[in-house]
XYZ file of C-alpha atoms in Angstrom:
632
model
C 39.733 -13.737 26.377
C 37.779 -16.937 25.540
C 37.479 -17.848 21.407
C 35.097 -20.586 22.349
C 31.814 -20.337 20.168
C 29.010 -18.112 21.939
C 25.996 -20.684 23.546
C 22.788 -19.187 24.248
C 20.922 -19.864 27.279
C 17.835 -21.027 26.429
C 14.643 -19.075 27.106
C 11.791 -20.164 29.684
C 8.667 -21.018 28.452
C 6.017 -18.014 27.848
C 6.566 -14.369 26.409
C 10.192 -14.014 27.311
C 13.094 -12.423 25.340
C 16.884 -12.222 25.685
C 17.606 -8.257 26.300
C 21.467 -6.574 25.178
C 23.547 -4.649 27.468
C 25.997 -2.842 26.131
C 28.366 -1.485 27.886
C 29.704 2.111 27.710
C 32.395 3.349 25.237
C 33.851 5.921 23.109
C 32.643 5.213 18.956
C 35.793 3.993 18.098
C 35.887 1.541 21.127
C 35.111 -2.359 20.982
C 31.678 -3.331 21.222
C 31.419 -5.185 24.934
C 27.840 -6.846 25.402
C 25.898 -9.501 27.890
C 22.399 -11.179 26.787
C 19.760 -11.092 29.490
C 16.529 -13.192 29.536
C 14.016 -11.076 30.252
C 10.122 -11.815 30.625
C 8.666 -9.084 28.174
C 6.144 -8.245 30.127
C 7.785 -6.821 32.992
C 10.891 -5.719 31.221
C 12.909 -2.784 31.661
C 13.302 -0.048 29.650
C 15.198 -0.265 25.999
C 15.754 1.007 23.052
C 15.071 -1.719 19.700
C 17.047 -2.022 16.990
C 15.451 -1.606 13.492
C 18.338 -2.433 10.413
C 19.309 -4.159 7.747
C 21.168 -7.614 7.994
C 23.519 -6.134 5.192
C 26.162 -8.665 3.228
C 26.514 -11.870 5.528
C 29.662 -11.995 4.300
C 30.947 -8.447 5.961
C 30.998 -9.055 9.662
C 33.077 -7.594 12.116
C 34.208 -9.236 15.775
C 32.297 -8.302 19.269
C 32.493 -9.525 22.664
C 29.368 -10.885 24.273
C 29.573 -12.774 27.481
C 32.865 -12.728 27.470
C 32.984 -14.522 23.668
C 33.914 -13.578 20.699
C 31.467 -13.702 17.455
C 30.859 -12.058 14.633
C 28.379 -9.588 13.343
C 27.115 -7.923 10.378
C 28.886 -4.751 9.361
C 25.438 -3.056 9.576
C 24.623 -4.214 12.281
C 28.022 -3.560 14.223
C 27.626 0.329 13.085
C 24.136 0.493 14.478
C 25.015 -1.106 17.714
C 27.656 1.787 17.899
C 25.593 4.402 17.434
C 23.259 3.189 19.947
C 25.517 2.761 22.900
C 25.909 5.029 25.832
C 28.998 6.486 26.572
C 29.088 7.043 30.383
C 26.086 4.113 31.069
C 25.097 0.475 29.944
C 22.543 0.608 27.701
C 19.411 -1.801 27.427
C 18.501 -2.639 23.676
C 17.514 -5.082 21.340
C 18.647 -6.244 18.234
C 17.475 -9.802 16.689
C 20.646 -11.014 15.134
C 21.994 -10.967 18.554
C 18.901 -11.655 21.108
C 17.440 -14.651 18.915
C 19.140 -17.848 18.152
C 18.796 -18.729 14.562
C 20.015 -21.869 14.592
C 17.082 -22.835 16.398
C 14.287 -22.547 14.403
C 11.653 -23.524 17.237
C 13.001 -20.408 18.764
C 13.284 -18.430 16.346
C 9.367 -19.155 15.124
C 8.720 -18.512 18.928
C 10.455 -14.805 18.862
C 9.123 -14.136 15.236
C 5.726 -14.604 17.100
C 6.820 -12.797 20.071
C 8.565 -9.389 18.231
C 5.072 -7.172 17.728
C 5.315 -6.856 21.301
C 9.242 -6.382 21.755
C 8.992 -3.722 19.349
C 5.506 -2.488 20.535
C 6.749 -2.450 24.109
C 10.347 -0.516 23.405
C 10.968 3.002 24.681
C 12.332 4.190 21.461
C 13.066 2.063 17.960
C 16.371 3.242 16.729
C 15.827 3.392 12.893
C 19.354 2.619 11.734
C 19.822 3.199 7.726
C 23.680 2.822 7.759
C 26.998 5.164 7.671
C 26.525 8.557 5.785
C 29.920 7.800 3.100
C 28.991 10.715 1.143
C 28.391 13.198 3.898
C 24.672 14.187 2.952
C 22.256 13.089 5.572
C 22.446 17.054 7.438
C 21.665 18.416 3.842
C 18.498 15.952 3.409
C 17.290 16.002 6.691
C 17.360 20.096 6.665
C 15.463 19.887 3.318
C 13.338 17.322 4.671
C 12.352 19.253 8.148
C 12.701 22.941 5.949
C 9.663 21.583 3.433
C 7.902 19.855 5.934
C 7.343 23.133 7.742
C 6.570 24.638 4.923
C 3.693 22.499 3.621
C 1.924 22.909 7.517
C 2.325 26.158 8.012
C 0.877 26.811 4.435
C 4.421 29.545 3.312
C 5.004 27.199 0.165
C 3.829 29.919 -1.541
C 3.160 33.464 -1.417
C 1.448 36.169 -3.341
C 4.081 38.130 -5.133
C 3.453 41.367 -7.243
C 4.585 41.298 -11.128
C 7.556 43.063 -12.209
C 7.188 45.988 -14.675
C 3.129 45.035 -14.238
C 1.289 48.674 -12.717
C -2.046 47.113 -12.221
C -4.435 47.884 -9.266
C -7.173 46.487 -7.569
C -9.868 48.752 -5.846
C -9.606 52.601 -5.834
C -7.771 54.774 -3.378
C -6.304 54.073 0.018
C -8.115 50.968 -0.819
C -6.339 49.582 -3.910
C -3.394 46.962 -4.092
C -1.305 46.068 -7.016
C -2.329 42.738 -8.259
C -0.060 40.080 -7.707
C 0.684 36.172 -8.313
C 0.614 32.743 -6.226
C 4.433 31.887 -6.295
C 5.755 28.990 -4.939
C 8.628 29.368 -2.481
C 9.713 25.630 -2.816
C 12.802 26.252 -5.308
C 14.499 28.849 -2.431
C 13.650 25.635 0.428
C 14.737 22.946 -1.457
C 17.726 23.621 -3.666
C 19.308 21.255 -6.364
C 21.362 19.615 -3.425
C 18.749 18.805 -1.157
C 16.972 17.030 -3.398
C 19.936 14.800 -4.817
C 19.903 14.204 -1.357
C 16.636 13.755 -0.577
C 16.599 10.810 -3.512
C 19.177 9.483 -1.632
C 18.188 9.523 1.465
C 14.821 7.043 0.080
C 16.987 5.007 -1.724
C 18.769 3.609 0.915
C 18.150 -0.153 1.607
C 16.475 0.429 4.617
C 13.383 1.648 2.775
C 13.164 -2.014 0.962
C 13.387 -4.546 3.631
C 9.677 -6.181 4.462
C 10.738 -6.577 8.287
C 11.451 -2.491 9.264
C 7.795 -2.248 8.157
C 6.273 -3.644 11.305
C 9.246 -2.762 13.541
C 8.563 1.060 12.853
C 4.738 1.206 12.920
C 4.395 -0.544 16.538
C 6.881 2.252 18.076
C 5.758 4.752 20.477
C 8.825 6.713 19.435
C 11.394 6.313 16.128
C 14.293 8.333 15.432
C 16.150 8.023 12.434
C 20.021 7.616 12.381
C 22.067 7.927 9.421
C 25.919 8.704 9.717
C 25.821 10.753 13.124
C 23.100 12.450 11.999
C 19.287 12.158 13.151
C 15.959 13.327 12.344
C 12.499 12.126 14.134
C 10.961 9.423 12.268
C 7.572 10.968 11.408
C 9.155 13.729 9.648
C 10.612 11.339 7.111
C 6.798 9.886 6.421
C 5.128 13.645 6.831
C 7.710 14.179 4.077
C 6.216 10.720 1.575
C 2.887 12.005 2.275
C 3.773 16.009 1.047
C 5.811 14.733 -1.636
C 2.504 12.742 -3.209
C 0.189 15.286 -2.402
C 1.197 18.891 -1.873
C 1.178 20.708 -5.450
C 3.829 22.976 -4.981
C 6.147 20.231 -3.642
C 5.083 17.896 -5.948
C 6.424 20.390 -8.765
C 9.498 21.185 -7.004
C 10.717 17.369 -6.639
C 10.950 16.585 -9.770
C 10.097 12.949 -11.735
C 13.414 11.282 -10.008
C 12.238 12.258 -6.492
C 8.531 11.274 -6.878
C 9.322 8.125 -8.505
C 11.352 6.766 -5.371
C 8.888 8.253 -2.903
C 5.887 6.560 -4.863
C 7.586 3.425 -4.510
C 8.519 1.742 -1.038
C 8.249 4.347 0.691
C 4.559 5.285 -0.298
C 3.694 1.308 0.310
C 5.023 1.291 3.549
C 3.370 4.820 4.543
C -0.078 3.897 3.047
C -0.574 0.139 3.507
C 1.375 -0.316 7.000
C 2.616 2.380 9.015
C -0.537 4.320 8.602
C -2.628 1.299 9.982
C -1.306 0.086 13.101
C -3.396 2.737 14.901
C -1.091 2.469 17.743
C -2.614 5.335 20.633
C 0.387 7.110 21.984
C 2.038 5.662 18.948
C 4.790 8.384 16.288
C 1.657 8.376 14.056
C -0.852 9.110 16.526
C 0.596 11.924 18.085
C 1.469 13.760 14.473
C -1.613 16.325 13.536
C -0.744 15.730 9.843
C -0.195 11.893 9.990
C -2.893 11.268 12.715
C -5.820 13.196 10.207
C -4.336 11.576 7.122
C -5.188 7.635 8.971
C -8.230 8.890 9.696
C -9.358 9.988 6.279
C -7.554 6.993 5.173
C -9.603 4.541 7.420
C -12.892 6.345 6.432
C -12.123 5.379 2.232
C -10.991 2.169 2.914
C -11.072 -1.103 4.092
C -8.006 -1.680 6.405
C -7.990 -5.161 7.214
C -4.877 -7.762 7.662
C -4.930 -7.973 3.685
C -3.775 -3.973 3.111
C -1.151 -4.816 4.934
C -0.076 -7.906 2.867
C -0.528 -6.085 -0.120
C 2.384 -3.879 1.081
C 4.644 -7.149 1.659
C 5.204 -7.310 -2.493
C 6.888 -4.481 -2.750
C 9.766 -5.630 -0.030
C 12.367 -8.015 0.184
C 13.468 -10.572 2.459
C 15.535 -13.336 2.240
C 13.076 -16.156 3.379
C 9.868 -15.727 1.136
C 7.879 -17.306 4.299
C 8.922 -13.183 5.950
C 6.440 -11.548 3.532
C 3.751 -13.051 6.052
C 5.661 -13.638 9.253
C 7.004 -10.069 9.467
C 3.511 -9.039 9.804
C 1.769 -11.058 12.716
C 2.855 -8.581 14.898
C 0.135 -6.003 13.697
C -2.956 -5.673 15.389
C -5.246 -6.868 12.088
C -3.406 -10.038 12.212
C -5.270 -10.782 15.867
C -8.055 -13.248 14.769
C -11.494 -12.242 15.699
C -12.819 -12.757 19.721
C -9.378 -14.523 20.052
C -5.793 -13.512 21.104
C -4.339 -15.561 18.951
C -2.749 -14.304 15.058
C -3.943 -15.277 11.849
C -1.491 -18.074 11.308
C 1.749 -18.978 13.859
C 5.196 -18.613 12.543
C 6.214 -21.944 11.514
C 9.712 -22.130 9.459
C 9.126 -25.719 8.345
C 6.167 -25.052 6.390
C 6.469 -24.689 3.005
C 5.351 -21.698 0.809
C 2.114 -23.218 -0.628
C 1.089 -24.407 2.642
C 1.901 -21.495 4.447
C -0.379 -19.207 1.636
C -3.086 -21.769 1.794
C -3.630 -21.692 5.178
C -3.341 -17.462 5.354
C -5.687 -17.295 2.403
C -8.273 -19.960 4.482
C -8.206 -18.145 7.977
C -9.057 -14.797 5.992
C -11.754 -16.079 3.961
C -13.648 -16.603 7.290
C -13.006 -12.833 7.637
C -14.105 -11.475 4.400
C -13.003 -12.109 0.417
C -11.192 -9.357 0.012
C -7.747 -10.883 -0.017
C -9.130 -12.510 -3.478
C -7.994 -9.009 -4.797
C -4.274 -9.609 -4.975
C -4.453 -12.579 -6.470
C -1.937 -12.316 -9.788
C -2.649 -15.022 -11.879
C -0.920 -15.637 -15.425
C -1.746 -17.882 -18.405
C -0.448 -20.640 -16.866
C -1.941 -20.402 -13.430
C -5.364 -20.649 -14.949
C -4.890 -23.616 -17.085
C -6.895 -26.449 -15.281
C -3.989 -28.546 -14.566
C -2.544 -25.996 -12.806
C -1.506 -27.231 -8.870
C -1.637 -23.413 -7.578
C -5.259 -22.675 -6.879
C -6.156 -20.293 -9.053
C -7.721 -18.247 -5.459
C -4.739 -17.842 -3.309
C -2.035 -14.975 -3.612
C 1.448 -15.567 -3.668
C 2.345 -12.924 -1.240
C 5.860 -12.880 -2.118
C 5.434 -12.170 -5.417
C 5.006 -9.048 -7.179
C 3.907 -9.132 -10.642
C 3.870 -5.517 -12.499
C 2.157 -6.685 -15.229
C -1.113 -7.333 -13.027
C -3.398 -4.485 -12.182
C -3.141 -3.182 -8.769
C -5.549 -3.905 -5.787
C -9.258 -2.328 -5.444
C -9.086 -1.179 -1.904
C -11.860 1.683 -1.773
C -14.759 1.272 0.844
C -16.689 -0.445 -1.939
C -19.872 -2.753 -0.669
C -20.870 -5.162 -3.732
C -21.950 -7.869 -1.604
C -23.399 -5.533 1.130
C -20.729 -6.928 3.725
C -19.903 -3.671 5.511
C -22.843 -1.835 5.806
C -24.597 -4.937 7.315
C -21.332 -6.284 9.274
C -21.738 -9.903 7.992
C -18.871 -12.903 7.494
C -18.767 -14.560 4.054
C -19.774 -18.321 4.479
C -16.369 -20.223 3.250
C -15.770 -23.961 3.214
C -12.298 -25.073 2.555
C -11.977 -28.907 1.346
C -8.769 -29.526 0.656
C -7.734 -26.230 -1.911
C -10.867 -26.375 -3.101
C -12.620 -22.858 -1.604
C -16.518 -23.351 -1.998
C -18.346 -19.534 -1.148
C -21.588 -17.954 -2.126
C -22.393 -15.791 -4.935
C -24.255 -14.024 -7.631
C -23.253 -15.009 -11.072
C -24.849 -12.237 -12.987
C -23.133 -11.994 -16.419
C -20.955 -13.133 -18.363
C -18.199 -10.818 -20.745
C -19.174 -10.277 -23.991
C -16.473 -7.670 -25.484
C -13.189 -6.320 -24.161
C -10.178 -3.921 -24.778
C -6.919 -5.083 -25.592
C -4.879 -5.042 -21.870
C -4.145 -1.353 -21.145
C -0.838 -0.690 -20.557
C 1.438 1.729 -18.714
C 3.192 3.414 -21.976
C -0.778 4.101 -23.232
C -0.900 6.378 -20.501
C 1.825 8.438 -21.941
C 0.737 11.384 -23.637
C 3.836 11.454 -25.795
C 3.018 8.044 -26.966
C -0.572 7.162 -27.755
C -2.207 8.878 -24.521
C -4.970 8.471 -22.447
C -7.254 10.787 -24.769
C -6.805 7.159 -27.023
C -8.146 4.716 -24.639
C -10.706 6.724 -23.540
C -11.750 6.959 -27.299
C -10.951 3.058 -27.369
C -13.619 2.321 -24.481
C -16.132 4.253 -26.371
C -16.022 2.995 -29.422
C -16.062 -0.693 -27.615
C -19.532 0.891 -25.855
C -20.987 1.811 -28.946
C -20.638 -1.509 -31.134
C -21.605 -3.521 -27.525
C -24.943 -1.817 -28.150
C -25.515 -2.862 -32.055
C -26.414 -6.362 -30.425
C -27.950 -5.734 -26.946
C -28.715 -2.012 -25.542
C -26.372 -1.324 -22.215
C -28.379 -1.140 -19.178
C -28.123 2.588 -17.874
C -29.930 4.580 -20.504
C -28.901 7.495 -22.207
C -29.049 9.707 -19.343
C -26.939 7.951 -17.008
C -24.096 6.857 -19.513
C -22.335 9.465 -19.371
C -21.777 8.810 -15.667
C -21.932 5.561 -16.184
C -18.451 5.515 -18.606
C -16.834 8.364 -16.437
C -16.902 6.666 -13.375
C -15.881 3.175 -14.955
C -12.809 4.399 -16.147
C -11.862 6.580 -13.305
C -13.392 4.194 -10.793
C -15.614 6.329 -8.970
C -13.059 9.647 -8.867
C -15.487 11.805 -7.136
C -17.850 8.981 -5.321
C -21.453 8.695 -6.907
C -22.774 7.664 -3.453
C -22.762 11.729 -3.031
C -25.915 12.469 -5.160
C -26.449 14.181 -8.481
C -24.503 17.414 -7.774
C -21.490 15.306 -7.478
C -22.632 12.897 -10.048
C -22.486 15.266 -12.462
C -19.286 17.011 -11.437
C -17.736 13.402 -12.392
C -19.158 13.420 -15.853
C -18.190 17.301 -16.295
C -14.456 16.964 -14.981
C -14.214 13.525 -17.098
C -15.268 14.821 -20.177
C -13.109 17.792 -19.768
C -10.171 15.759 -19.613
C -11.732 14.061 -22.844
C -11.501 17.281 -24.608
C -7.923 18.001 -23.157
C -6.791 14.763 -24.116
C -8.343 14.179 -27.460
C -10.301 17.373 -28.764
C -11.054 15.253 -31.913
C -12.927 12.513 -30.698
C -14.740 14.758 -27.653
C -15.577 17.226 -30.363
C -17.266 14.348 -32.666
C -18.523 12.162 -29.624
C -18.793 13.831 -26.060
C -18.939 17.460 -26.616
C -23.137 16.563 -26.533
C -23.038 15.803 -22.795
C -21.628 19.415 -22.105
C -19.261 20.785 -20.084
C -19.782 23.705 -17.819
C -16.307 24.825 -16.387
C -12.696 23.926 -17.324
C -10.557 21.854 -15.216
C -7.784 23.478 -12.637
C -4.210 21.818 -13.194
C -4.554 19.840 -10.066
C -8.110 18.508 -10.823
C -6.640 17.256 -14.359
C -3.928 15.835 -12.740
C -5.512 14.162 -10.047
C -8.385 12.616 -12.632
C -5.657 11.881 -14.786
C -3.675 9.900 -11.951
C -7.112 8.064 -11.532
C -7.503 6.770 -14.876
C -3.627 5.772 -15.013
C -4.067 4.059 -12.126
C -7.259 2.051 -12.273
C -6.560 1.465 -16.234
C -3.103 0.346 -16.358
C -2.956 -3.343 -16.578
C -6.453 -3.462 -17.174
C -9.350 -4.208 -20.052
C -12.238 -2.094 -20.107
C -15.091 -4.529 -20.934
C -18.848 -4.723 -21.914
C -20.816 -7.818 -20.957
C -23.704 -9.817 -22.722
C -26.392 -8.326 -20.446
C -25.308 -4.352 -21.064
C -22.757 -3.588 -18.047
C -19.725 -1.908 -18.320
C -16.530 -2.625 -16.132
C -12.537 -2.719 -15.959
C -11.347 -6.255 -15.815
C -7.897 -8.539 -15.478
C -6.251 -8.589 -18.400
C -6.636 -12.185 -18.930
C -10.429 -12.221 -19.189
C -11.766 -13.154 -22.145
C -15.235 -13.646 -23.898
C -16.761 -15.768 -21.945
C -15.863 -15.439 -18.665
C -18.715 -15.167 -15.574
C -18.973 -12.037 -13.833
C -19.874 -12.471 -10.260
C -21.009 -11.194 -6.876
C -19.052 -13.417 -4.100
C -20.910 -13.038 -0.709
C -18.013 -11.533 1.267
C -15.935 -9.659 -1.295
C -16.624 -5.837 -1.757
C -15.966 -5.689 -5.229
C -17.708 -8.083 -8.050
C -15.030 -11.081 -9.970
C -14.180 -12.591 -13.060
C -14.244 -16.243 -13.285
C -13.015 -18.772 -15.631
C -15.437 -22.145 -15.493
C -14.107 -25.254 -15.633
C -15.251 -28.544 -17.273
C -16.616 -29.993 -14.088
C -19.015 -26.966 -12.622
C -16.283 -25.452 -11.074
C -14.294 -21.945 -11.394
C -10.938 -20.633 -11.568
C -10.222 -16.800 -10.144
C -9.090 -14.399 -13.335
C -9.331 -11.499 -11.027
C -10.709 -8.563 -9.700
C -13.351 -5.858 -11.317
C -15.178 -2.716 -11.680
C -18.618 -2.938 -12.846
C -20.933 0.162 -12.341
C -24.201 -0.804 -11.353
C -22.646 -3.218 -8.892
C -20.354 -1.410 -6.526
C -22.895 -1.227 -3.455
C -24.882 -3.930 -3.882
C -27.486 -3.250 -6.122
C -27.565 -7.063 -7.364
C -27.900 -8.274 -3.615
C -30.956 -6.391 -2.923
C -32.793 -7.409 -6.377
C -32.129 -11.032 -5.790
C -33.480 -10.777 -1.867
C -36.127 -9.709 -3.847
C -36.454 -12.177 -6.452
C -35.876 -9.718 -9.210
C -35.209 -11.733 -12.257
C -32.842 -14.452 -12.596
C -30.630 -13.344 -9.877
C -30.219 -15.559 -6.958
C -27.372 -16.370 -4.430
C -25.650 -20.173 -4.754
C -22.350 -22.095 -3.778
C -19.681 -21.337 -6.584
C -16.615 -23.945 -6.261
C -13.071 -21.837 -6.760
C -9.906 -23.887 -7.571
């Protein structure tokens, strides 16, 4: 057998790929393999790989072309799992079937692998050996309270012991009974250690699996010998965050793995490709979940990225590239992606030029941008307007991404107008206001109940409302405060583009949590604005999970002209609030000595949200008008 170092044949020019056989064998045997260029386009059938690289320092020996060479561990077990035993099989796996030690190629297949995963019969999820024996037990609790959720058993109506109680009269009566939730007898203590597992494996943290799952047509999960269809792993993330009863039965360790990763990749990614024929497509429960999903918010190229943050990969430059194989990366009236892969361009350069080919698109991507104290001191290098994609700060607020229209972009389908000299980005806007009083930053432990508790912030941002108005009145009136406050902190919880009825089902549900949360201060402040009904568990959770969410990281702020809004948590008196022609959502900037501005970051303003200020300055309402603002 030859020792002699394994040289690829180079590939012809075009969409072509290099496709593994593998030849047949028992587990245990050797892995035996040949590399095949293949034009994509009219390849044969096969199965692609999705893995993780593992330790480069664990490999194991196979045979390729008659050569020795070595492969990861991972990757070795995968390859195992996925081979015939009675036929070759056709696959792909990019460790093997792209040379890295050419990085002209390897740009060239980065470019290339939407459509080798896209085009694959099946993607072979591979999440590594089951050592401890538990994949059967989560996969059975997995499929066991998946069924359960659909078919609506999670609970049933059970009668109370020792309770003699009837309903109606005669042949006509029943005993009255409870709502009981049959999760505990589905999932017991050792599917859900299993479960957390199961979500914890390293699979679930790796930015490239992201795109190589959501192009499939078809994904089946593999860990140990066992398997389970891919969709009822992410059926299972979406339950787990919003079923009640399953939500109760996971327990905080459970939902705090499935809220991280896994939600991110579910919610920004896999639920986006909108693939027809595609695992998600052809899944009632995932396929109406994308379409609610793409009715409440913008999904655009920069969801997507958002999703990057919360993955790893050993090159920084992945956090873009492993994403240009998604349909929103295509630009606009052109087959070609948002930016090529290109692994001799640096990090700055590469996020300069992503941030510049979006802003043709739309602003939006000016939401994740995670600036610090130092990143908006003027001598800065970084402009102050382009993410860092690969870096995820959780002291920032999270990303606005609701179907918000402050600049009137999507309901009248227009482009932002964005020049680009040098990293100076020069848009139009509406600078409206400027911040007059803030919060202090709120953060996560405020939320805590045990600690100081939202019923404290909330009385916090009221208080800030109420000396705001000793020096200029705020600028929705007494009868619309209410809503006003309510849907500032919760950021529109039940949508105010609904009309009164659900207007004032906001205020009622917000200042029931008020008195829940801080009887004292409702009692002495809010109780005036009434309150008709009490909140169900779920609505006080779900408001509750609103306010957490939109607040944390954030400073509720008052400006000099009477508006209300969350902010960054760097703003500071001061700073301009603006409309930028293009973004959905209105901005905080910083000026700068020399008529130009410096991102801080992303708001909430009511008033604002759908493009009230647009429409007054068309019509010459006031001071209002629309001019170039210079970002650095």
């Amino acid at each position: 057998m030859s020792q002699h170092v394994y040289t690829y044949q180079p590939l012809p020019a075009g969409r072509w790929f290099r496709q593994l056989h593998i030849h047949p064998g028992q587990l245990d045997d050797p892995i035996v393999c040949d590399l095949v260029n293949v034009a994509i386009d009219n390849a044969p059938p096969y199965k692609a790989l999705s893995y993780v690289w593992g330790n480069p320092t664990q490999t194991t020996s196979i045979t390729c072309a008659g050569v020795h060479r070595e492969v990861t561990v991972s990757l070795f077990e995968g390859l195992r799992r996925i081979r015939s035993r009675d036929e070759v099989e056709i696959a792909w796996a990019d460790a093997i079937c792209i040379n890295h030690s050419d990085n002209i190629e390897k740009a060239g297949q980065v470019n290339l692998m939407g459509a080798v995963y896209d085009k694959a019969a099946e993607v072979v999820v591979w999440l590594g050996e089951d050592t401890d024996a538990i994949a059967g037990t989560a996969f059975h609790g997995v499929t066991s309270a998946n069924a359960a959720v659909r078919t609506g058993t999670q609970t049933v109506w059970n009668t109370v012991p020792g309770f003699n109680m009837t309903v109606g009269e005669g042949p006509n009566s029943y005993p009255v009974s409870v709502l009981k939730s049959t999760m505990p007898s589905i999932l017991e203590d050792q599917h859900l250690d299993a479960i957390e597992k199961l979500y914890q494996l390293p699979w679930f943290t790796r930015v490239w699996v992201l795109q190589e799952v959501g192009l499939a047509t078809r994904a089946t999960a593999f860990w140990g010998d066992k398997f389970i269809d891919f969709s009822e792993l992410v059926t299972f993330i979406h339950f787990g965050m919003s079923d009640e009863d399953l939500i109760k039965r996971l327990g905080q360790g459970v939902r705090d793995v499935l809220s991280g990763p896994p939600y991110y990749a579910f919610w920004n990614v896999w639920s986006t490709y909108d693939k027809k024929g595609g695992w998600v497509d052809t899944d009632p429960v995932l396929k109406a979940f994308t379409t609610v999903l793409a009715a409440d918010c913008n999904i655009d190229f920069v969801l997507v990225l958002e999703a990057s943050r919360r993955f790893d990969a050993t090159n920084p430059l992945d956090h873009v590239f492993a994403f240009l194989g998604h349909p929103k990366a295509l630009m606009p009236n052109t087959d070609g992606t948002l930016v090529q892969a290109d692994y001799g361009m640096s990090l700055t350069e590469l996020h300069l030029l992503v941030a510049s080919s979006l802003a043709q698109q739309s602003l939006n991507f000016l939401v994740q941008v995670q600036n610090n104290t130092e990143s908006l001191e003027p001598s800065h290098l970084h402009p102050s307007w382009v993410p860092q994609w690969h870096i995820n700060d959780k002291s920032a607020p999270s990303a606005f991404w609701e179907a918000w229209d402050a600049s009137l972009r999507i309901s009248r389908q227009s482009s932002p107008v964005a020049r680009l000299s040098g990293t100076e980005l020069t848009v139009r806007g509406i600078m409206f206001d400027s911040v007059d009083l803030h919060t202090d930053t709120m953060k996560e432990k405020d939320f805590d109940r045990f600690h100081y508790g939202p019923g404290a912030l909330i009385e916090q941002c009221w208080n800030l409302t109420e000396s705001a108005a000793q020096s200029a009145p705020h600028v929705y009136g007494d009868d619309k405060a209410p809503l006003a406050f309510a849907s500032t902190l919760t950021c529109d919880y039940r949508s105010s583009r609904s009309g009164s009825e659900t207007d004032q089902a906001l205020v009622e549900d917000f200042m029931q949590y008020a008195d829940i949360t801080n009887e004292d201060f409702y009692g002495k402040k809010l109780k005036r604005f009434g309150v008709t009904y009490r909140l169900i568990p779920m609505q006080q959770r779900f408001l509750g999970t609103k306010f957490h969410n939109y607040g944390s990281n954030r400073r509720f702020f008052t400006t000099k002209g009477g508006y209300w809004g969350l902010g960054p948590p760097l703003m500071r008196r001061g700073d301009v609030c603006a409309v930028l022609m293009g973004g959905d959502v209105p901005f905080v900037l910083r000026p700068t000595d020399d008529g130009r501005f410096r991102l801080v970051g992303q708001a909430y303003m009511y008033g604002v949200m759908y493009g009230e200020l647009v429409t007054k300055a068309e019509m010459g309402e006031g001071t209002l008008g629309i001019r170039e603002i210079r970002l650095v």
